[in-house]
Amino acid sequence: MKCGEVVYEVQSTVLRDNCGYAMETGKFFHNLMERKDFETWLDNISVTFLSLTDLQKNETLDHLISLSGAVQLRHLSNNLETLLKRDFLKLLPLELSFYLLKWLDPQTLLTCCLVSKQWNKVISACTEVWQTACKNLGWQIDDSVQDALHWKKVYLKAILRMKQLEDHEAFETSSLIGHSARVYALYYKDGLLCTGSDDLSAKLWDVSTGQCVYGIQTHTCAAVKFDEQKLVTGSFDNTVACWEWSSGARTQHFRGHTGAVFSVDYNDELDILVSGSADFTVKVWALSAGTCLNTLTGHTEWVTKVVLQKCKVKSLLHSPGDYILLSADKYEIKIWPIGREINCKCLKTLSVSEDRSICLQPRLHFDGKYIVCSSALGLYQWDFASYDILRVIKTPEIANLALLGFGDIFALLFDNRYLYIMDLRTESLISRWPLPEYRKSKRGSSFLAGEASWLNGLDGHNDTGLVFATSMPDHSIHLVLWKEHG
């Protein structure tokens, strides 16, 4: 072996021995610190670190990162992702998650449902959030429903229906054909529509199928009302008649008016029938006997509407459960007690102008708590307990809207061109539907609203069936129906 090679071998051996010694020494001290002093050292460092300002902490971290190798940086990266991207809906108690979710709008919540299955599960089960969203859309809330996922489904159905209303796509039309002369009288109940015509007949139609269920020969009909067994008609021949559907026989004939009978109502429990006439009077009849019990005077115009309704509020003049009679003419609404005494006095007269400069529309709404009627000035709502005007709803953009139906949430209105839905909470028109050239009637008998429960709030089930019906110049009946949910 040459001298150079010997020197190289010696140097290599020494270096190897020294490195081995150094490595062993480092390993020894590392193990020694981990075993005895590391936890104490770490605690001291932590106390010092926590005492620093935010700027000093940042500088410390920057320095430590600069001293770190690949293993430490990889470790840091993996743990930072876990620390910074915590799923708070998964970590928080459910009650606290629900509280936070209440601050988000429904559209944002629907977007959040797409984040993960866990988020969708938690958000979908937040009953209060979806119930509130449904209420804001005018939806009825049934608190007895226990299914936690139910109300999100209802909201999705609600938002679809409201979008259809906004886009004027919620309805469809149909026609009933069968009369051979003018149709003056309409009445709707439980999916059945009764029509009375100048062709001396009355027909009962199944709205869902368009089929005529009954057709009987009558007098000329100016007003109709029916139940399962009978039909009551007011006529231009100044009489009222009661007919049996099954046989078509006239079972009672009420004579006494000296003008056409424009409106009728009855109550089997009281055995009473009331009628309003062009002779300016209202008559109260014994329904089964056909005898006149009372004639109510005081109107100075045709009596175009009579309503017999049970009172639901208490006042100085009546109690809940009392039956009340309302009669309306061109300018006034009169409120009468129902009794058998002769010459009973009117309890109250309502009007929108003392000088009779403003006419009332012929349609009248009374549910036992509120009286609503429309005029050229807008919709008037009276509190039945106090007879005070609660509010006047005006629609400056559209004048002379006529009332069809009035509820807690919505009102159904129309004019010569359109059918309208108003949100009563904002007093704004939210939907409209075009109407054909229907037959006009100053008495309001040739058009009516269909199903009315949705006016107190939609529920996903009551937006079906008839919305509006009117008679046409060609003697047919034009129907506006709810379109089935998409």
Tab-separated table of C-alpha atoms in Angstrom:
chain	number	residue	atom	x	y	z
A	1	MET	CA	0.000	0.000	0.000
A	2	LYS	CA	1.341	3.390	-0.939
A	3	CYS	CA	1.809	6.214	1.539
A	4	GLY	CA	-1.052	8.315	0.166
A	5	GLU	CA	-3.446	5.442	0.406
A	6	VAL	CA	-2.437	4.805	4.013
A	7	VAL	CA	-3.048	8.449	4.942
A	8	TYR	CA	-6.486	8.425	3.260
A	9	GLU	CA	-7.503	5.251	5.075
A	10	VAL	CA	-6.432	6.675	8.427
A	11	GLN	CA	-8.327	9.937	7.818
A	12	SER	CA	-11.472	8.050	6.801
A	13	THR	CA	-11.331	5.884	9.863
A	14	VAL	CA	-10.888	8.861	12.158
A	15	LEU	CA	-13.744	10.759	10.475
A	16	ARG	CA	-15.989	7.737	10.660
A	17	ASP	CA	-15.157	7.223	14.312
A	18	ASN	CA	-15.687	10.896	15.117
A	19	CYS	CA	-19.022	11.020	13.300
A	20	GLY	CA	-20.155	7.907	15.021
A	21	TYR	CA	-19.168	9.396	18.313
A	22	ALA	CA	-20.987	12.628	17.514
A	23	MET	CA	-24.116	10.808	16.402
A	24	GLU	CA	-24.103	8.646	19.449
A	25	THR	CA	-23.543	11.704	21.614
A	26	GLY	CA	-26.468	13.600	19.965
A	27	LYS	CA	-28.713	10.586	20.287
A	28	PHE	CA	-27.737	10.273	23.902
A	29	PHE	CA	-28.519	13.890	24.720
A	30	HIS	CA	-31.785	13.754	22.749
A	31	ASN	CA	-32.937	10.687	24.570
A	32	LEU	CA	-31.808	12.188	27.805
A	33	MET	CA	-33.834	15.412	27.233
A	34	GLU	CA	-36.911	13.558	26.042
A	35	ARG	CA	-36.725	11.328	29.026
A	36	LYS	CA	-36.112	13.884	31.748
A	37	ASP	CA	-36.356	17.489	30.693
A	38	PHE	CA	-38.415	17.822	27.483
A	39	GLU	CA	-41.790	18.280	29.107
A	40	THR	CA	-40.417	20.863	31.521
A	41	TRP	CA	-38.662	22.697	28.682
A	42	LEU	CA	-41.841	22.657	26.586
A	43	ASP	CA	-43.920	24.017	29.462
A	44	ASN	CA	-41.489	26.856	29.979
A	45	ILE	CA	-41.429	27.683	26.300
A	46	SER	CA	-45.267	27.624	26.222
A	47	VAL	CA	-45.550	30.006	29.156
A	48	THR	CA	-43.108	32.373	27.513
A	49	PHE	CA	-44.841	32.101	24.137
A	50	LEU	CA	-48.243	32.898	25.629
A	51	SER	CA	-46.848	36.022	27.258
A	52	LEU	CA	-45.742	37.443	23.910
A	53	THR	CA	-47.693	39.916	21.829
A	54	ASP	CA	-49.378	38.755	18.617
A	55	LEU	CA	-46.569	40.309	16.579
A	56	GLN	CA	-43.915	38.559	18.668
A	57	LYS	CA	-45.751	35.256	18.378
A	58	ASN	CA	-45.815	35.650	14.605
A	59	GLU	CA	-42.092	36.399	14.492
A	60	THR	CA	-41.371	33.375	16.699
A	61	LEU	CA	-43.375	31.102	14.421
A	62	ASP	CA	-41.650	32.516	11.352
A	63	HIS	CA	-38.270	31.767	12.924
A	64	LEU	CA	-39.235	28.214	13.892
A	65	ILE	CA	-40.584	27.549	10.398
A	66	SER	CA	-37.302	28.775	8.895
A	67	LEU	CA	-35.427	26.236	11.073
A	68	SER	CA	-37.756	23.356	10.154
A	69	GLY	CA	-36.952	20.621	7.702
A	70	ALA	CA	-39.207	18.796	5.260
A	71	VAL	CA	-40.591	16.441	7.912
A	72	GLN	CA	-41.594	19.300	10.197
A	73	LEU	CA	-43.144	21.359	7.385
A	74	ARG	CA	-45.196	18.374	6.201
A	75	HIS	CA	-46.382	17.790	9.741
A	76	LEU	CA	-47.304	21.466	10.055
A	77	SER	CA	-49.237	21.470	6.790
A	78	ASN	CA	-51.296	18.416	7.700
A	79	ASN	CA	-52.268	19.757	11.115
A	80	LEU	CA	-53.044	23.276	9.948
A	81	GLU	CA	-55.707	21.999	7.557
A	82	THR	CA	-57.454	20.200	10.407
A	83	LEU	CA	-57.206	23.197	12.736
A	84	LEU	CA	-58.358	25.839	10.249
A	85	LYS	CA	-61.180	23.880	8.521
A	86	ARG	CA	-63.275	22.690	11.438
A	87	ASP	CA	-66.836	21.567	10.653
A	88	PHE	CA	-68.687	23.668	13.199
A	89	LEU	CA	-72.073	22.082	12.447
A	90	LYS	CA	-70.563	18.722	13.294
A	91	LEU	CA	-68.769	19.934	16.425
A	92	LEU	CA	-71.457	22.204	17.910
A	93	PRO	CA	-74.428	20.927	19.950
A	94	LEU	CA	-77.515	20.582	17.775
A	95	GLU	CA	-79.421	23.303	19.639
A	96	LEU	CA	-76.611	25.805	19.056
A	97	SER	CA	-76.391	24.838	15.388
A	98	PHE	CA	-80.137	25.474	15.007
A	99	TYR	CA	-79.749	28.883	16.656
A	100	LEU	CA	-77.008	29.899	14.208
A	101	LEU	CA	-78.935	28.602	11.205
A	102	LYS	CA	-81.921	30.822	12.070
A	103	TRP	CA	-79.893	33.846	10.984
A	104	LEU	CA	-79.540	32.601	7.397
A	105	ASP	CA	-82.113	33.125	4.656
A	106	PRO	CA	-83.772	30.028	3.146
A	107	GLN	CA	-81.950	30.259	-0.186
A	108	THR	CA	-78.584	30.294	1.585
A	109	LEU	CA	-79.666	27.326	3.685
A	110	LEU	CA	-80.563	25.371	0.563
A	111	THR	CA	-77.077	26.098	-0.784
A	112	CYS	CA	-75.537	24.969	2.522
A	113	CYS	CA	-77.399	21.664	2.188
A	114	LEU	CA	-75.075	20.882	-0.736
A	115	VAL	CA	-71.906	21.080	1.395
A	116	SER	CA	-72.104	17.543	2.799
A	117	LYS	CA	-74.545	14.856	3.873
A	118	GLN	CA	-74.013	15.910	7.493
A	119	TRP	CA	-74.875	19.521	6.756
A	120	ASN	CA	-77.932	18.500	4.755
A	121	LYS	CA	-79.114	16.309	7.623
A	122	VAL	CA	-78.694	19.017	10.261
A	123	ILE	CA	-80.186	21.849	8.179
A	124	SER	CA	-83.122	19.755	6.967
A	125	ALA	CA	-83.992	18.893	10.582
A	126	CYS	CA	-84.092	22.551	11.674
A	127	THR	CA	-87.889	22.690	11.968
A	128	GLU	CA	-88.182	26.260	13.246
A	129	VAL	CA	-86.187	27.674	10.334
A	130	TRP	CA	-88.338	26.021	7.668
A	131	GLN	CA	-91.605	26.751	9.480
A	132	THR	CA	-90.686	30.437	9.606
A	133	ALA	CA	-89.760	30.375	5.926
A	134	CYS	CA	-93.128	28.799	5.092
A	135	LYS	CA	-94.999	31.384	7.188
A	136	ASN	CA	-93.220	34.193	5.379
A	137	LEU	CA	-94.515	32.768	2.102
A	138	GLY	CA	-98.089	32.710	3.411
A	139	TRP	CA	-98.178	29.025	4.308
A	140	GLN	CA	-100.241	27.540	7.149
A	141	ILE	CA	-98.289	25.724	9.874
A	142	ASP	CA	-99.602	22.555	11.497
A	143	ASP	CA	-97.631	22.181	14.746
A	144	SER	CA	-98.923	18.643	15.232
A	145	VAL	CA	-96.625	17.337	12.458
A	146	GLN	CA	-93.691	15.660	14.239
A	147	ASP	CA	-91.556	14.645	11.256
A	148	ALA	CA	-88.367	16.714	11.536
A	149	LEU	CA	-87.764	16.635	7.778
A	150	HIS	CA	-91.360	17.559	6.877
A	151	TRP	CA	-91.063	21.347	6.817
A	152	LYS	CA	-88.136	21.567	4.442
A	153	LYS	CA	-90.177	19.521	1.965
A	154	VAL	CA	-93.145	21.842	2.522
A	155	TYR	CA	-90.931	24.876	1.924
A	156	LEU	CA	-89.659	23.472	-1.379
A	157	LYS	CA	-93.257	22.878	-2.433
A	158	ALA	CA	-94.228	26.357	-1.257
A	159	ILE	CA	-91.441	28.117	-3.110
A	160	LEU	CA	-92.465	26.347	-6.306
A	161	ARG	CA	-96.112	27.416	-5.942
A	162	MET	CA	-95.177	31.018	-5.125
A	163	LYS	CA	-92.875	31.098	-8.153
A	164	GLN	CA	-95.778	29.909	-10.303
A	165	LEU	CA	-97.969	32.681	-8.882
A	166	GLU	CA	-95.264	35.269	-9.507
A	167	ASP	CA	-94.813	34.057	-13.097
A	168	HIS	CA	-98.605	33.918	-13.670
A	169	GLU	CA	-98.458	30.161	-14.258
A	170	ALA	CA	-100.375	28.816	-11.243
A	171	PHE	CA	-103.783	28.445	-12.905
A	172	GLU	CA	-105.478	26.798	-15.852
A	173	THR	CA	-108.906	27.268	-17.421
A	174	SER	CA	-111.874	25.139	-18.365
A	175	SER	CA	-115.500	25.587	-19.456
A	176	LEU	CA	-118.890	24.133	-18.589
A	177	ILE	CA	-121.339	23.945	-21.472
A	178	GLY	CA	-125.012	23.000	-21.150
A	179	HIS	CA	-127.295	26.027	-20.710
A	180	SER	CA	-129.168	27.500	-23.656
A	181	ALA	CA	-129.768	31.007	-22.246
A	182	ARG	CA	-128.117	33.558	-19.981
A	183	VAL	CA	-126.683	32.251	-16.714
A	184	TYR	CA	-127.409	34.730	-13.937
A	185	ALA	CA	-126.742	32.818	-10.735
A	186	LEU	CA	-123.751	30.826	-9.444
A	187	TYR	CA	-123.014	29.116	-6.131
A	188	TYR	CA	-120.042	26.891	-5.216
A	189	LYS	CA	-119.584	24.364	-2.413
A	190	ASP	CA	-117.297	21.349	-1.854
A	191	GLY	CA	-116.261	20.826	-5.478
A	192	LEU	CA	-119.773	21.345	-6.863
A	193	LEU	CA	-120.965	24.383	-8.812
A	194	CYS	CA	-124.634	25.275	-9.182
A	195	THR	CA	-125.784	27.439	-12.099
A	196	GLY	CA	-129.190	29.049	-12.615
A	197	SER	CA	-130.267	30.263	-16.035
A	198	ASP	CA	-132.880	32.074	-18.064
A	199	ASP	CA	-133.547	28.730	-19.776
A	200	LEU	CA	-135.687	27.879	-16.706
A	201	SER	CA	-133.221	25.329	-15.386
A	202	ALA	CA	-130.623	24.895	-12.669
A	203	LYS	CA	-127.685	22.550	-13.043
A	204	LEU	CA	-125.236	21.064	-10.560
A	205	TRP	CA	-121.724	20.447	-11.919
A	206	ASP	CA	-118.775	18.429	-10.682
A	207	VAL	CA	-115.971	20.936	-11.247
A	208	SER	CA	-113.203	18.313	-11.308
A	209	THR	CA	-114.780	16.310	-14.135
A	210	GLY	CA	-116.906	18.981	-15.820
A	211	GLN	CA	-119.904	16.636	-15.714
A	212	CYS	CA	-123.454	17.725	-14.911
A	213	VAL	CA	-124.602	15.840	-11.808
A	214	TYR	CA	-128.191	17.138	-11.666
A	215	GLY	CA	-130.362	19.231	-13.954
A	216	ILE	CA	-133.853	20.318	-12.907
A	217	GLN	CA	-136.521	22.612	-14.336
A	218	THR	CA	-136.993	25.808	-12.294
A	219	HIS	CA	-138.127	29.408	-12.710
A	220	THR	CA	-135.737	32.139	-13.901
A	221	CYS	CA	-132.922	32.164	-11.348
A	222	ALA	CA	-131.366	35.366	-10.030
A	223	ALA	CA	-129.772	33.648	-6.999
A	224	VAL	CA	-129.069	30.042	-5.968
A	225	LYS	CA	-127.814	28.159	-2.911
A	226	PHE	CA	-127.779	24.398	-2.382
A	227	ASP	CA	-126.845	21.482	-0.175
A	228	GLU	CA	-126.855	17.717	-0.743
A	229	GLN	CA	-130.633	17.385	-0.712
A	230	LYS	CA	-132.093	20.675	-1.869
A	231	LEU	CA	-131.700	23.789	-3.977
A	232	VAL	CA	-133.044	27.223	-2.975
A	233	THR	CA	-133.569	29.777	-5.753
A	234	GLY	CA	-134.425	33.457	-5.845
A	235	SER	CA	-136.154	34.536	-9.016
A	236	PHE	CA	-136.990	37.465	-11.261
A	237	ASP	CA	-140.621	36.398	-10.783
A	238	ASN	CA	-140.431	37.904	-7.232
A	239	THR	CA	-140.535	34.528	-5.464
A	240	VAL	CA	-138.223	32.117	-3.689
A	241	ALA	CA	-138.495	28.368	-4.206
A	242	CYS	CA	-137.023	25.222	-2.676
A	243	TRP	CA	-136.368	22.201	-4.909
A	244	GLU	CA	-135.419	18.594	-4.303
A	245	TRP	CA	-132.383	17.489	-6.308
A	246	SER	CA	-133.286	13.816	-6.571
A	247	SER	CA	-136.789	14.302	-7.954
A	248	GLY	CA	-136.627	17.846	-9.288
A	249	ALA	CA	-139.856	18.610	-7.410
A	250	ARG	CA	-140.532	22.019	-5.896
A	251	THR	CA	-141.047	21.396	-2.175
A	252	GLN	CA	-141.711	24.986	-1.060
A	253	HIS	CA	-142.692	28.288	-2.635
A	254	PHE	CA	-142.134	31.598	-0.828
A	255	ARG	CA	-144.352	34.475	-2.032
A	256	GLY	CA	-144.394	38.031	-0.726
A	257	HIS	CA	-141.737	40.137	-2.420
A	258	THR	CA	-142.863	42.711	-4.961
A	259	GLY	CA	-139.532	42.814	-6.808
A	260	ALA	CA	-136.977	40.376	-8.119
A	261	VAL	CA	-135.142	38.346	-5.461
A	262	PHE	CA	-131.418	38.933	-5.903
A	263	SER	CA	-129.958	37.032	-2.934
A	264	VAL	CA	-130.897	34.125	-0.659
A	265	ASP	CA	-129.362	32.398	2.357
A	266	TYR	CA	-130.650	29.810	4.800
A	267	ASN	CA	-129.812	27.815	7.910
A	268	ASP	CA	-131.327	24.384	8.555
A	269	GLU	CA	-130.522	24.511	12.275
A	270	LEU	CA	-132.582	27.695	12.706
A	271	ASP	CA	-135.141	26.595	10.089
A	272	ILE	CA	-134.791	30.085	8.608
A	273	LEU	CA	-134.425	31.417	5.072
A	274	VAL	CA	-133.631	35.064	4.265
A	275	SER	CA	-134.032	36.879	0.964
A	276	GLY	CA	-133.054	40.308	-0.415
A	277	SER	CA	-135.074	41.941	-3.130
A	278	ALA	CA	-135.414	44.789	-5.622
A	279	ASP	CA	-138.388	45.936	-3.505
A	280	PHE	CA	-135.792	47.323	-0.990
A	281	THR	CA	-136.761	44.783	1.700
A	282	VAL	CA	-135.290	41.737	3.402
A	283	LYS	CA	-137.663	38.936	4.335
A	284	VAL	CA	-137.166	36.244	6.960
A	285	TRP	CA	-139.024	32.982	6.245
A	286	ALA	CA	-139.699	29.706	8.020
A	287	LEU	CA	-137.728	27.363	5.790
A	288	SER	CA	-139.845	24.259	6.323
A	289	ALA	CA	-143.267	25.940	6.483
A	290	GLY	CA	-142.766	28.573	3.799
A	291	THR	CA	-144.344	31.343	5.878
A	292	CYS	CA	-142.944	34.861	6.216
A	293	LEU	CA	-141.775	35.586	9.758
A	294	ASN	CA	-140.505	39.112	9.321
A	295	THR	CA	-139.993	41.878	6.765
A	296	LEU	CA	-137.009	44.131	7.388
A	297	THR	CA	-137.193	47.638	5.959
A	298	GLY	CA	-134.786	50.534	5.814
A	299	HIS	CA	-132.940	50.027	2.550
A	300	THR	CA	-133.512	52.643	-0.143
A	301	GLU	CA	-131.900	50.657	-2.974
A	302	TRP	CA	-132.067	47.108	-4.298
A	303	VAL	CA	-130.901	44.622	-1.689
A	304	THR	CA	-128.300	42.689	-3.660
A	305	LYS	CA	-126.758	40.582	-0.872
A	306	VAL	CA	-127.942	38.846	2.307
A	307	VAL	CA	-125.645	36.793	4.561
A	308	LEU	CA	-126.733	34.657	7.514
A	309	GLN	CA	-123.730	33.953	9.759
A	310	LYS	CA	-122.904	32.968	13.333
A	311	CYS	CA	-121.130	35.707	15.303
A	312	LYS	CA	-117.646	34.867	16.634
A	313	VAL	CA	-116.912	37.956	18.748
A	314	LYS	CA	-118.525	39.725	21.711
A	315	SER	CA	-119.827	43.280	21.636
A	316	LEU	CA	-122.505	45.362	23.330
A	317	LEU	CA	-125.017	44.259	20.699
A	318	HIS	CA	-124.270	40.529	20.309
A	319	SER	CA	-122.420	37.570	21.800
A	320	PRO	CA	-120.378	34.747	20.271
A	321	GLY	CA	-122.729	32.117	18.882
A	322	ASP	CA	-125.521	34.553	18.017
A	323	TYR	CA	-126.764	34.370	14.458
A	324	ILE	CA	-126.514	37.671	12.593
A	325	LEU	CA	-128.062	38.800	9.324
A	326	LEU	CA	-126.242	41.206	7.025
A	327	SER	CA	-127.936	42.890	4.088
A	328	ALA	CA	-126.291	45.183	1.550
A	329	ASP	CA	-127.444	47.589	-1.113
A	330	LYS	CA	-125.614	50.014	-3.367
A	331	TYR	CA	-124.532	52.306	-0.514
A	332	GLU	CA	-125.062	50.606	2.858
A	333	ILE	CA	-124.577	47.422	4.837
A	334	LYS	CA	-127.175	46.787	7.528
A	335	ILE	CA	-126.751	44.439	10.504
A	336	TRP	CA	-129.860	42.759	11.945
A	337	PRO	CA	-130.581	40.425	14.839
A	338	ILE	CA	-132.233	37.149	13.928
A	339	GLY	CA	-135.519	36.880	15.796
A	340	ARG	CA	-139.183	36.296	15.234
A	341	GLU	CA	-140.344	39.667	16.554
A	342	ILE	CA	-142.139	41.911	14.079
A	343	ASN	CA	-140.465	45.173	13.050
A	344	CYS	CA	-137.111	44.310	14.620
A	345	LYS	CA	-134.626	47.176	14.517
A	346	CYS	CA	-131.382	47.356	12.617
A	347	LEU	CA	-128.384	47.074	14.963
A	348	LYS	CA	-125.998	49.097	12.825
A	349	THR	CA	-125.646	50.620	9.370
A	350	LEU	CA	-122.213	50.781	7.738
A	351	SER	CA	-121.177	52.903	4.772
A	352	VAL	CA	-118.030	54.422	3.270
A	353	SER	CA	-119.473	57.886	2.614
A	354	GLU	CA	-122.198	59.749	4.481
A	355	ASP	CA	-123.366	61.604	1.399
A	356	ARG	CA	-123.665	58.394	-0.652
A	357	SER	CA	-121.113	59.637	-3.129
A	358	ILE	CA	-119.230	56.295	-3.061
A	359	CYS	CA	-120.919	53.064	-4.154
A	360	LEU	CA	-120.195	49.657	-2.639
A	361	GLN	CA	-119.349	46.704	-4.853
A	362	PRO	CA	-122.024	43.982	-4.680
A	363	ARG	CA	-119.725	41.333	-3.168
A	364	LEU	CA	-119.688	41.120	0.648
A	365	HIS	CA	-117.455	39.077	2.982
A	366	PHE	CA	-118.495	38.254	6.554
A	367	ASP	CA	-116.868	35.486	8.614
A	368	GLY	CA	-118.301	36.323	12.045
A	369	LYS	CA	-115.333	38.542	12.986
A	370	TYR	CA	-114.839	40.969	10.119
A	371	ILE	CA	-116.959	42.571	7.419
A	372	VAL	CA	-115.165	43.354	4.161
A	373	CYS	CA	-116.520	45.130	1.112
A	374	SER	CA	-114.896	46.897	-1.824
A	375	SER	CA	-115.617	50.317	-3.263
A	376	ALA	CA	-114.036	52.809	-5.629
A	377	LEU	CA	-111.897	53.987	-2.686
A	378	GLY	CA	-110.507	50.534	-1.971
A	379	LEU	CA	-111.205	47.565	0.287
A	380	TYR	CA	-112.892	48.406	3.594
A	381	GLN	CA	-112.543	46.098	6.601
A	382	TRP	CA	-114.735	46.574	9.668
A	383	ASP	CA	-114.225	44.990	13.069
A	384	PHE	CA	-117.521	43.295	13.905
A	385	ALA	CA	-117.040	43.712	17.679
A	386	SER	CA	-116.748	47.505	17.521
A	387	TYR	CA	-118.040	48.270	13.989
A	388	ASP	CA	-114.924	50.422	13.548
A	389	ILE	CA	-113.079	50.536	10.249
A	390	LEU	CA	-109.843	48.589	10.810
A	391	ARG	CA	-108.207	49.518	7.544
A	392	VAL	CA	-108.749	50.693	4.012
A	393	ILE	CA	-106.619	48.910	1.415
A	394	LYS	CA	-105.972	50.993	-1.665
A	395	THR	CA	-104.377	49.908	-4.918
A	396	PRO	CA	-103.381	53.145	-6.699
A	397	GLU	CA	-102.049	51.308	-9.735
A	398	ILE	CA	-105.377	49.560	-10.349
A	399	ALA	CA	-108.700	51.263	-9.644
A	400	ASN	CA	-112.116	49.734	-8.930
A	401	LEU	CA	-111.012	46.238	-7.951
A	402	ALA	CA	-113.955	44.079	-6.956
A	403	LEU	CA	-113.777	41.683	-3.997
A	404	LEU	CA	-114.187	37.931	-4.496
A	405	GLY	CA	-112.648	36.440	-1.351
A	406	PHE	CA	-110.863	37.669	1.778
A	407	GLY	CA	-108.780	35.712	4.296
A	408	ASP	CA	-106.077	36.093	6.932
A	409	ILE	CA	-103.238	36.105	4.383
A	410	PHE	CA	-104.602	36.590	0.874
A	411	ALA	CA	-107.459	38.354	-0.904
A	412	LEU	CA	-108.884	37.414	-4.292
A	413	LEU	CA	-109.863	40.408	-6.461
A	414	PHE	CA	-110.741	41.078	-10.078
A	415	ASP	CA	-111.560	43.749	-12.618
A	416	ASN	CA	-112.655	43.692	-16.247
A	417	ARG	CA	-109.377	42.184	-17.435
A	418	TYR	CA	-107.640	40.217	-14.694
A	419	LEU	CA	-108.012	38.059	-11.622
A	420	TYR	CA	-105.641	39.225	-8.848
A	421	ILE	CA	-104.176	37.784	-5.664
A	422	MET	CA	-103.212	40.261	-2.960
A	423	ASP	CA	-100.905	39.522	-0.028
A	424	LEU	CA	-102.784	41.264	2.790
A	425	ARG	CA	-99.653	41.479	4.953
A	426	THR	CA	-98.004	43.825	2.478
A	427	GLU	CA	-101.180	44.942	0.657
A	428	SER	CA	-99.420	44.225	-2.627
A	429	LEU	CA	-100.648	42.312	-5.675
A	430	ILE	CA	-98.513	39.196	-6.087
A	431	SER	CA	-100.208	37.504	-9.034
A	432	ARG	CA	-102.705	38.050	-11.808
A	433	TRP	CA	-104.493	35.925	-14.374
A	434	PRO	CA	-106.145	37.153	-17.605
A	435	LEU	CA	-109.935	36.908	-17.864
A	436	PRO	CA	-112.039	36.683	-21.035
A	437	GLU	CA	-114.895	39.065	-21.848
A	438	TYR	CA	-117.258	37.680	-19.212
A	439	ARG	CA	-120.891	38.685	-18.672
A	440	LYS	CA	-121.050	41.763	-16.422
A	441	SER	CA	-123.534	41.885	-13.545
A	442	LYS	CA	-124.295	44.913	-11.383
A	443	ARG	CA	-125.607	42.549	-8.718
A	444	GLY	CA	-122.456	40.422	-8.638
A	445	SER	CA	-124.336	37.162	-9.107
A	446	SER	CA	-122.681	36.008	-12.327
A	447	PHE	CA	-119.176	35.499	-10.863
A	448	LEU	CA	-117.796	33.987	-7.688
A	449	ALA	CA	-114.743	32.621	-5.911
A	450	GLY	CA	-114.225	28.888	-5.562
A	451	GLU	CA	-112.279	27.222	-2.757
A	452	ALA	CA	-111.609	29.751	-0.001
A	453	SER	CA	-109.476	27.983	2.642
A	454	TRP	CA	-106.209	28.927	0.892
A	455	LEU	CA	-106.993	32.610	1.537
A	456	ASN	CA	-106.096	31.948	5.193
A	457	GLY	CA	-102.755	30.518	4.083
A	458	LEU	CA	-101.693	27.826	1.649
A	459	ASP	CA	-100.737	24.424	3.052
A	460	GLY	CA	-99.738	22.383	0.007
A	461	HIS	CA	-103.128	20.660	-0.122
A	462	ASN	CA	-105.733	23.435	-0.326
A	463	ASP	CA	-104.369	24.929	-3.568
A	464	THR	CA	-106.516	22.646	-5.705
A	465	GLY	CA	-109.868	22.912	-7.429
A	466	LEU	CA	-111.862	25.980	-8.404
A	467	VAL	CA	-110.466	29.499	-7.987
A	468	PHE	CA	-112.989	31.565	-9.967
A	469	ALA	CA	-116.089	31.061	-12.104
A	470	THR	CA	-118.089	33.423	-14.268
A	471	SER	CA	-120.844	33.195	-16.859
A	472	MET	CA	-120.041	34.023	-20.478
A	473	PRO	CA	-122.028	35.713	-23.273
A	474	ASP	CA	-122.300	32.348	-25.071
A	475	HIS	CA	-124.097	30.896	-21.966
A	476	SER	CA	-121.098	28.758	-20.956
A	477	ILE	CA	-119.314	28.944	-17.591
A	478	HIS	CA	-115.641	29.966	-17.590
A	479	LEU	CA	-113.596	28.293	-14.829
A	480	VAL	CA	-110.192	29.225	-13.438
A	481	LEU	CA	-108.617	26.274	-11.611
A	482	TRP	CA	-105.437	25.681	-9.646
A	483	LYS	CA	-102.834	23.950	-11.759
A	484	GLU	CA	-101.348	20.832	-10.214
A	485	HIS	CA	-97.909	21.191	-8.615
A	486	GLY	CA	-95.013	20.681	-10.980
